[in-house]
Amino acid sequence: MRASPIQPTVDFNADGEQHGFLKLPHSHDVSAWGAEMIPITVIRNGEGPTALLTGGNHGDEYEGPIALSKLAATLKASAVRGRVIIVPFMNFPAFRAGTRTSPIDRGNLNRSFPGKPDGTVTEKIADYFQRYLLPLADYVLDLHAGGRTLDFVPFAAIHVLPDATQQARCEAAMRAFGAPYSMRMLELDSVGLYDTAVEEAGKVFVSTELGGGGTATVQSVAITERGVRGFLQHAGIIEHEESGRNAPRTTTLLDMPDGTCYTTSEHDGLLELCKDLGEMVDSGEVIARIYDAKRTGAAPIEYRARRAGMLAARHFPGLVRIGDTVAVVADVLERGIPVTV
Ligand code: CA
């Protein structure tokens, strides 16, 4: 396969703190010999494990970009054993536009793996991660949130994997992230996911959903910053610290065992969620109502939970369309698990 057109301005093998770019040539109307300049930080101190930390895989999710921008600006090589590679805005064109997908090619980076070196801009970014960055990494953390159209209880997540040893290593890293919730996630369609690429490469991988609605909160950013540090401590890259950020806390283990977790809208209209995030739901309980909103006097359509559990995700905007995910109800497996790195 041909080489990637992306050129890093950083040296992945140099010690110290480097702030540079992944330079992706992109010729267009306002920059004939232009490039997309994707910010990257490499912090290295001698031999040791490598962590690859990413945000902005989807351009309208903000906890990752905020927490990783802060980390990139403050983490010193002297505090590191090994290497930390930070890409806070993975799909940088999408991030700049504030949209889930790229305004250049409408590419959804998290459906574009393994990518192509001679494909679209989004496919070129995927290919660079697949063939150049992933091989450098031992531990991979990809920070997501709900974006403009979903909202989540804050959780770190892993997938059920064919290799039980790898899954156990991912679960330990998820618990070290120590979000209020920890999820075994079910993907309805895992083709093209960065997650799948990382897991198939045999890495310790943790993903997250830390909030949503196309913004971030004080609480969700604090959870993210604490989680990133816990993840790096677990990897043995930074020291444990005795501070408020490491105060004892617990996580609740959630599971999404099958498709009945999802409630999908079969109507367009005005959405009334009948539960808030984190509330318990009985099987068959009304979880949402959708109003026609083109006339008065008609009864709303009722949506009932297809399983009992906790409302873990919801459609965020007030209007809903046919095909949208309205709600996700997860099983609560275990509460009060102590967080240990
Ligand atoms: Ca996402």
Short mmCIF file of C-alpha atoms and ligand atoms in Angstrom, two decimals:
data_model
loop_
_atom_site.label_atom_id
_atom_site.label_comp_id
_atom_site.label_asym_id
_atom_site.label_seq_id
_atom_site.Cartn_x
_atom_site.Cartn_y
_atom_site.Cartn_z
CA MET A 1 0.00 0.00 0.00
CA ARG A 2 1.24 3.50 -0.76
CA ALA A 3 2.63 5.73 2.00
CA SER A 4 0.34 8.17 3.80
CA PRO A 5 0.42 11.74 2.45
CA ILE A 6 0.30 12.92 6.08
CA GLN A 7 3.61 14.20 7.44
CA PRO A 8 4.09 14.76 11.19
CA THR A 9 6.04 17.85 12.27
CA VAL A 10 6.97 16.05 15.51
CA ASP A 11 9.55 13.30 16.12
CA PHE A 12 7.84 10.42 17.91
CA ASN A 13 11.16 9.15 19.26
CA ALA A 14 12.50 12.39 20.73
CA ASP A 15 12.39 13.01 24.47
CA GLY A 16 10.68 16.12 25.84
CA GLU A 17 7.45 17.95 25.05
CA GLN A 18 6.67 18.62 21.39
CA HIS A 19 3.64 20.48 20.06
CA GLY A 20 3.19 20.21 16.30
CA PHE A 21 0.91 19.01 13.56
CA LEU A 22 -0.07 16.16 11.35
CA LYS A 23 0.14 17.94 7.98
CA LEU A 24 -2.41 16.60 5.50
CA PRO A 25 -2.12 18.12 2.01
CA HIS A 26 -5.50 19.44 0.90
CA SER A 27 -5.76 21.52 -2.24
CA HIS A 28 -8.95 23.59 -2.40
CA ASP A 29 -10.39 26.88 -3.63
CA VAL A 30 -8.90 29.16 -0.99
CA SER A 31 -5.55 27.36 -0.56
CA ALA A 32 -4.17 25.84 -3.75
CA TRP A 33 -1.18 24.19 -2.10
CA GLY A 34 -2.80 24.07 1.32
CA ALA A 35 -2.92 21.51 4.10
CA GLU A 36 -5.11 20.47 6.99
CA MET A 37 -2.96 20.98 10.10
CA ILE A 38 -4.13 18.53 12.79
CA PRO A 39 -2.62 19.49 16.17
CA ILE A 40 -0.62 16.79 17.95
CA THR A 41 1.45 16.69 21.14
CA VAL A 42 4.11 14.09 21.91
CA ILE A 43 5.52 13.89 25.45
CA ARG A 44 8.24 11.32 25.89
CA ASN A 45 10.69 10.41 28.62
CA GLY A 46 12.80 7.37 27.83
CA GLU A 47 11.63 3.79 27.52
CA GLY A 48 8.20 2.71 28.69
CA PRO A 49 4.66 2.18 27.45
CA THR A 50 2.95 4.49 24.96
CA ALA A 51 -0.55 5.89 25.44
CA LEU A 52 -2.44 7.35 22.47
CA LEU A 53 -5.15 9.78 23.67
CA THR A 54 -7.73 11.17 21.25
CA GLY A 55 -10.74 13.48 21.26
CA GLY A 56 -12.75 15.01 18.46
CA ASN A 57 -13.21 11.78 16.54
CA HIS A 58 -16.64 13.34 16.10
CA GLY A 59 -16.39 17.10 15.74
CA ASP A 60 -19.28 18.09 18.03
CA GLU A 61 -18.13 16.31 21.22
CA TYR A 62 -16.18 18.48 23.64
CA GLU A 63 -15.04 16.77 26.85
CA GLY A 64 -12.13 15.07 25.07
CA PRO A 65 -10.89 18.19 23.25
CA ILE A 66 -11.06 20.27 26.47
CA ALA A 67 -9.40 17.73 28.78
CA LEU A 68 -6.72 16.81 26.23
CA SER A 69 -5.94 20.45 25.37
CA LYS A 70 -5.36 21.08 29.08
CA LEU A 71 -3.25 17.95 29.46
CA ALA A 72 -1.14 18.74 26.37
CA ALA A 73 -0.37 22.22 27.71
CA THR A 74 0.54 21.11 31.23
CA LEU A 75 2.01 17.58 31.24
CA LYS A 76 5.79 17.63 31.51
CA ALA A 77 8.10 14.93 30.21
CA SER A 78 9.69 14.74 33.65
CA ALA A 79 6.36 13.44 34.99
CA VAL A 80 6.18 10.73 32.31
CA ARG A 81 7.72 7.29 31.95
CA GLY A 82 7.43 6.27 28.29
CA ARG A 83 5.35 8.31 25.89
CA VAL A 84 2.00 10.10 25.62
CA ILE A 85 0.66 10.99 22.16
CA ILE A 86 -2.23 13.47 22.33
CA VAL A 87 -4.52 14.32 19.40
CA PRO A 88 -7.35 16.40 20.92
CA PHE A 89 -9.14 17.02 17.58
CA MET A 90 -8.84 13.82 15.61
CA ASN A 91 -11.24 14.80 12.79
CA PHE A 92 -9.96 18.37 12.82
CA PRO A 93 -12.05 19.68 9.88
CA ALA A 94 -15.21 18.38 11.61
CA PHE A 95 -14.11 19.86 14.94
CA ARG A 96 -13.52 23.27 13.36
CA ALA A 97 -17.00 23.18 11.83
CA GLY A 98 -18.61 21.98 15.09
CA THR A 99 -20.16 19.05 13.24
CA ARG A 100 -20.08 15.28 13.72
CA THR A 101 -18.79 14.66 10.19
CA SER A 102 -16.24 16.47 8.04
CA PRO A 103 -17.47 19.46 6.06
CA ILE A 104 -14.92 18.56 3.36
CA ASP A 105 -16.23 15.12 2.43
CA ARG A 106 -19.04 14.45 4.98
CA GLY A 107 -16.83 11.67 6.30
CA ASN A 108 -17.69 10.15 9.69
CA LEU A 109 -14.18 9.32 10.93
CA ASN A 110 -15.51 6.63 13.25
CA ARG A 111 -17.02 4.79 10.28
CA SER A 112 -13.98 5.24 8.02
CA PHE A 113 -11.46 2.71 9.37
CA PRO A 114 -9.13 1.25 8.20
CA GLY A 115 -9.11 4.24 5.83
CA LYS A 116 -7.20 4.77 2.60
CA PRO A 117 -3.99 6.71 1.88
CA ASP A 118 -5.45 7.71 -1.52
CA GLY A 119 -9.04 8.23 -0.33
CA THR A 120 -10.96 11.22 0.99
CA VAL A 121 -9.49 13.57 3.62
CA THR A 122 -11.34 11.64 6.33
CA GLU A 123 -10.10 8.30 4.98
CA LYS A 124 -6.55 9.65 4.93
CA ILE A 125 -6.82 10.55 8.63
CA ALA A 126 -8.15 7.07 9.45
CA ASP A 127 -5.34 5.43 7.47
CA TYR A 128 -2.71 7.45 9.31
CA PHE A 129 -4.05 6.34 12.68
CA GLN A 130 -4.41 2.75 11.49
CA ARG A 131 -0.93 2.30 10.00
CA TYR A 132 1.27 4.89 11.72
CA LEU A 133 -0.07 5.84 15.17
CA LEU A 134 -1.70 2.61 16.40
CA PRO A 135 1.50 0.56 15.96
CA LEU A 136 3.26 3.00 18.33
CA ALA A 137 0.67 2.56 21.09
CA ASP A 138 0.12 0.08 23.93
CA TYR A 139 -2.82 1.88 25.57
CA VAL A 140 -5.45 3.74 23.55
CA LEU A 141 -8.15 6.05 24.93
CA ASP A 142 -10.74 7.62 22.60
CA LEU A 143 -12.92 10.24 24.29
CA HIS A 144 -16.46 10.55 22.96
CA ALA A 145 -19.66 12.21 24.12
CA GLY A 146 -23.14 12.39 22.67
CA GLY A 147 -22.59 15.34 20.35
CA ARG A 148 -25.45 17.58 19.35
CA THR A 149 -28.08 14.85 19.06
CA LEU A 150 -27.49 12.54 22.05
CA ASP A 151 -26.90 12.85 25.79
CA PHE A 152 -25.41 10.14 28.06
CA VAL A 153 -24.83 9.34 31.70
CA PRO A 154 -21.03 9.67 31.94
CA PHE A 155 -19.37 6.32 31.27
CA ALA A 156 -16.17 4.69 30.11
CA ALA A 157 -16.74 1.69 27.88
CA ILE A 158 -15.28 -1.48 26.48
CA HIS A 159 -16.59 -4.06 24.05
CA VAL A 160 -16.99 -7.77 24.58
CA LEU A 161 -13.94 -9.22 22.77
CA PRO A 162 -13.11 -12.68 21.43
CA ASP A 163 -9.85 -12.69 23.43
CA ALA A 164 -10.78 -12.93 27.14
CA THR A 165 -7.31 -11.81 28.29
CA GLN A 166 -7.45 -8.67 26.15
CA GLN A 167 -11.00 -7.96 27.36
CA ALA A 168 -9.88 -8.27 31.00
CA ARG A 169 -7.02 -5.82 30.36
CA CYS A 170 -9.46 -3.37 28.76
CA GLU A 171 -11.90 -3.77 31.69
CA ALA A 172 -9.14 -2.99 34.19
CA ALA A 173 -8.24 0.17 32.26
CA MET A 174 -11.92 1.15 32.08
CA ARG A 175 -12.25 0.84 35.85
CA ALA A 176 -9.08 2.88 36.32
CA PHE A 177 -10.66 5.64 34.22
CA GLY A 178 -13.25 5.58 36.99
CA ALA A 179 -16.19 7.38 35.40
CA PRO A 180 -19.40 7.23 37.45
CA TYR A 181 -20.52 4.46 35.08
CA SER A 182 -18.60 1.71 33.26
CA MET A 183 -20.27 0.08 30.28
CA ARG A 184 -19.92 -3.13 28.32
CA MET A 185 -21.09 -1.68 25.07
CA LEU A 186 -22.95 -3.31 22.23
CA GLU A 187 -22.42 -1.83 18.77
CA LEU A 188 -25.28 -2.32 16.35
CA ASP A 189 -22.76 -2.08 13.51
CA SER A 190 -19.04 -2.18 14.32
CA VAL A 191 -17.79 -1.87 10.72
CA GLY A 192 -15.39 1.02 10.23
CA LEU A 193 -15.07 1.93 13.91
CA TYR A 194 -11.77 3.17 15.30
CA ASP A 195 -12.67 0.96 18.29
CA THR A 196 -12.62 -2.15 16.12
CA ALA A 197 -9.32 -1.16 14.48
CA VAL A 198 -7.68 -0.63 17.88
CA GLU A 199 -9.07 -3.82 19.38
CA GLU A 200 -8.06 -5.91 16.36
CA ALA A 201 -4.54 -4.50 16.72
CA GLY A 202 -4.51 -6.09 20.19
CA LYS A 203 -4.27 -2.85 22.18
CA VAL A 204 -5.73 -2.04 25.60
CA PHE A 205 -8.63 0.17 24.53
CA VAL A 206 -11.13 2.30 26.40
CA SER A 207 -13.76 4.52 24.84
CA THR A 208 -16.15 6.89 26.60
CA GLU A 209 -19.49 8.65 26.37
CA LEU A 210 -19.21 11.50 28.84
CA GLY A 211 -22.20 13.77 28.27
CA GLY A 212 -23.68 15.34 25.20
CA GLY A 213 -25.91 17.95 23.69
CA GLY A 214 -23.06 19.50 21.75
CA THR A 215 -21.40 21.05 24.79
CA ALA A 216 -19.53 20.12 27.99
CA THR A 217 -20.26 20.79 31.67
CA VAL A 218 -18.05 21.47 34.69
CA GLN A 219 -18.89 17.99 35.95
CA SER A 220 -18.30 16.16 32.66
CA VAL A 221 -14.94 17.86 32.13
CA ALA A 222 -13.87 17.03 35.70
CA ILE A 223 -14.81 13.37 35.16
CA THR A 224 -12.81 13.36 31.92
CA GLU A 225 -9.68 14.92 33.40
CA ARG A 226 -9.75 12.56 36.37
CA GLY A 227 -10.34 9.63 34.03
CA VAL A 228 -7.44 10.48 31.72
CA ARG A 229 -5.09 10.66 34.70
CA GLY A 230 -6.39 7.37 36.07
CA PHE A 231 -5.87 5.77 32.66
CA LEU A 232 -2.27 7.05 32.45
CA GLN A 233 -1.57 5.91 36.02
CA HIS A 234 -2.98 2.49 35.21
CA ALA A 235 -0.66 2.30 32.18
CA GLY A 236 2.28 3.08 34.46
CA ILE A 237 3.08 6.25 32.51
CA ILE A 238 2.43 8.80 35.27
CA GLU A 239 2.71 8.44 39.05
CA HIS A 240 -0.21 7.90 41.35
CA GLU A 241 -0.97 11.09 43.23
CA GLU A 242 -2.46 11.67 46.63
CA SER A 243 -4.79 14.56 45.98
CA GLY A 244 -8.47 15.44 45.76
CA ARG A 245 -8.52 14.15 42.20
CA ASN A 246 -7.78 10.69 43.55
CA ALA A 247 -10.34 10.75 46.38
CA PRO A 248 -12.00 7.34 46.81
CA ARG A 249 -14.89 6.89 44.44
CA THR A 250 -16.96 4.12 42.91
CA THR A 251 -18.31 3.19 39.52
CA THR A 252 -21.49 1.39 38.51
CA LEU A 253 -21.10 -1.39 35.97
CA LEU A 254 -23.63 -1.28 33.11
CA ASP A 255 -24.27 -3.71 30.28
CA MET A 256 -26.02 -3.46 26.92
CA PRO A 257 -26.63 -7.15 26.17
CA ASP A 258 -28.78 -6.90 23.04
CA GLY A 259 -30.81 -4.71 20.69
CA THR A 260 -33.74 -4.37 23.11
CA CYS A 261 -31.67 -1.72 24.90
CA TYR A 262 -32.44 0.65 22.03
CA THR A 263 -35.68 2.51 21.43
CA THR A 264 -35.82 3.86 17.88
CA SER A 265 -38.33 6.45 16.74
CA GLU A 266 -40.81 5.42 14.07
CA HIS A 267 -42.33 8.91 13.93
CA ASP A 268 -41.41 12.53 13.34
CA GLY A 269 -42.51 15.00 15.98
CA LEU A 270 -42.14 16.68 19.34
CA LEU A 271 -40.33 14.50 21.90
CA GLU A 272 -41.28 14.19 25.57
CA LEU A 273 -38.85 11.94 27.46
CA CYS A 274 -40.63 10.48 30.50
CA LYS A 275 -37.43 9.62 32.40
CA ASP A 276 -34.23 11.53 33.02
CA LEU A 277 -30.77 10.06 32.52
CA GLY A 278 -29.83 7.73 35.39
CA GLU A 279 -33.45 6.92 36.33
CA MET A 280 -34.64 3.32 36.51
CA VAL A 281 -37.24 2.07 34.03
CA ASP A 282 -39.53 -0.99 34.18
CA SER A 283 -40.02 -3.20 31.15
CA GLY A 284 -43.12 -1.96 29.31
CA GLU A 285 -43.11 1.41 31.07
CA VAL A 286 -43.78 4.48 28.93
CA ILE A 287 -40.36 5.97 28.29
CA ALA A 288 -41.25 8.65 25.73
CA ARG A 289 -44.17 10.31 23.99
CA ILE A 290 -44.03 11.78 20.51
CA TYR A 291 -46.56 14.43 19.53
CA ASP A 292 -47.56 14.90 15.90
CA ALA A 293 -47.20 18.69 16.34
CA LYS A 294 -49.00 19.49 13.12
CA ARG A 295 -52.37 19.53 14.86
CA THR A 296 -53.88 19.72 18.35
CA GLY A 297 -56.27 17.26 19.92
CA ALA A 298 -54.52 14.04 18.94
CA ALA A 299 -53.07 11.60 21.48
CA PRO A 300 -49.27 11.25 21.38
CA ILE A 301 -47.55 8.06 20.29
CA GLU A 302 -46.27 6.21 23.36
CA TYR A 303 -42.93 4.42 23.34
CA ARG A 304 -42.45 1.72 25.96
CA ALA A 305 -39.16 0.37 27.28
CA ARG A 306 -38.38 -3.03 25.80
CA ARG A 307 -36.43 -4.04 28.91
CA ALA A 308 -36.01 -2.97 32.53
CA GLY A 309 -32.90 -1.02 33.47
CA MET A 310 -31.42 2.45 33.71
CA LEU A 311 -31.82 5.24 31.15
CA ALA A 312 -28.22 5.56 29.95
CA ALA A 313 -28.70 7.65 26.80
CA ARG A 314 -31.36 9.82 25.23
CA HIS A 315 -32.09 11.84 22.13
CA PHE A 316 -31.09 15.39 22.98
CA PRO A 317 -32.96 17.88 20.75
CA GLY A 318 -36.63 18.57 21.40
CA LEU A 319 -37.66 17.44 17.92
CA VAL A 320 -37.23 13.84 16.83
CA ARG A 321 -37.27 12.18 13.42
CA ILE A 322 -38.09 8.67 12.28
CA GLY A 323 -35.00 6.51 12.72
CA ASP A 324 -33.49 8.52 15.57
CA THR A 325 -32.41 6.70 18.73
CA VAL A 326 -34.84 7.97 21.38
CA ALA A 327 -33.44 6.13 24.41
CA VAL A 328 -31.00 3.46 25.53
CA VAL A 329 -31.87 1.39 28.60
CA ALA A 330 -28.91 -0.46 30.11
CA ASP A 331 -28.74 -3.29 32.64
CA VAL A 332 -27.25 -2.33 36.00
CA LEU A 333 -24.87 -5.21 36.80
CA GLU A 334 -23.18 -3.95 39.95
CA ARG A 335 -23.13 -0.72 41.93
CA GLY A 336 -20.47 0.68 44.23
CA ILE A 337 -17.37 -0.87 42.66
CA PRO A 338 -14.29 0.89 44.12
CA VAL A 339 -12.16 2.66 41.51
CA THR A 340 -8.55 1.50 41.60
CA VAL A 341 -5.82 2.32 39.15
CA CA B 1 -19.13 9.97 19.32
#
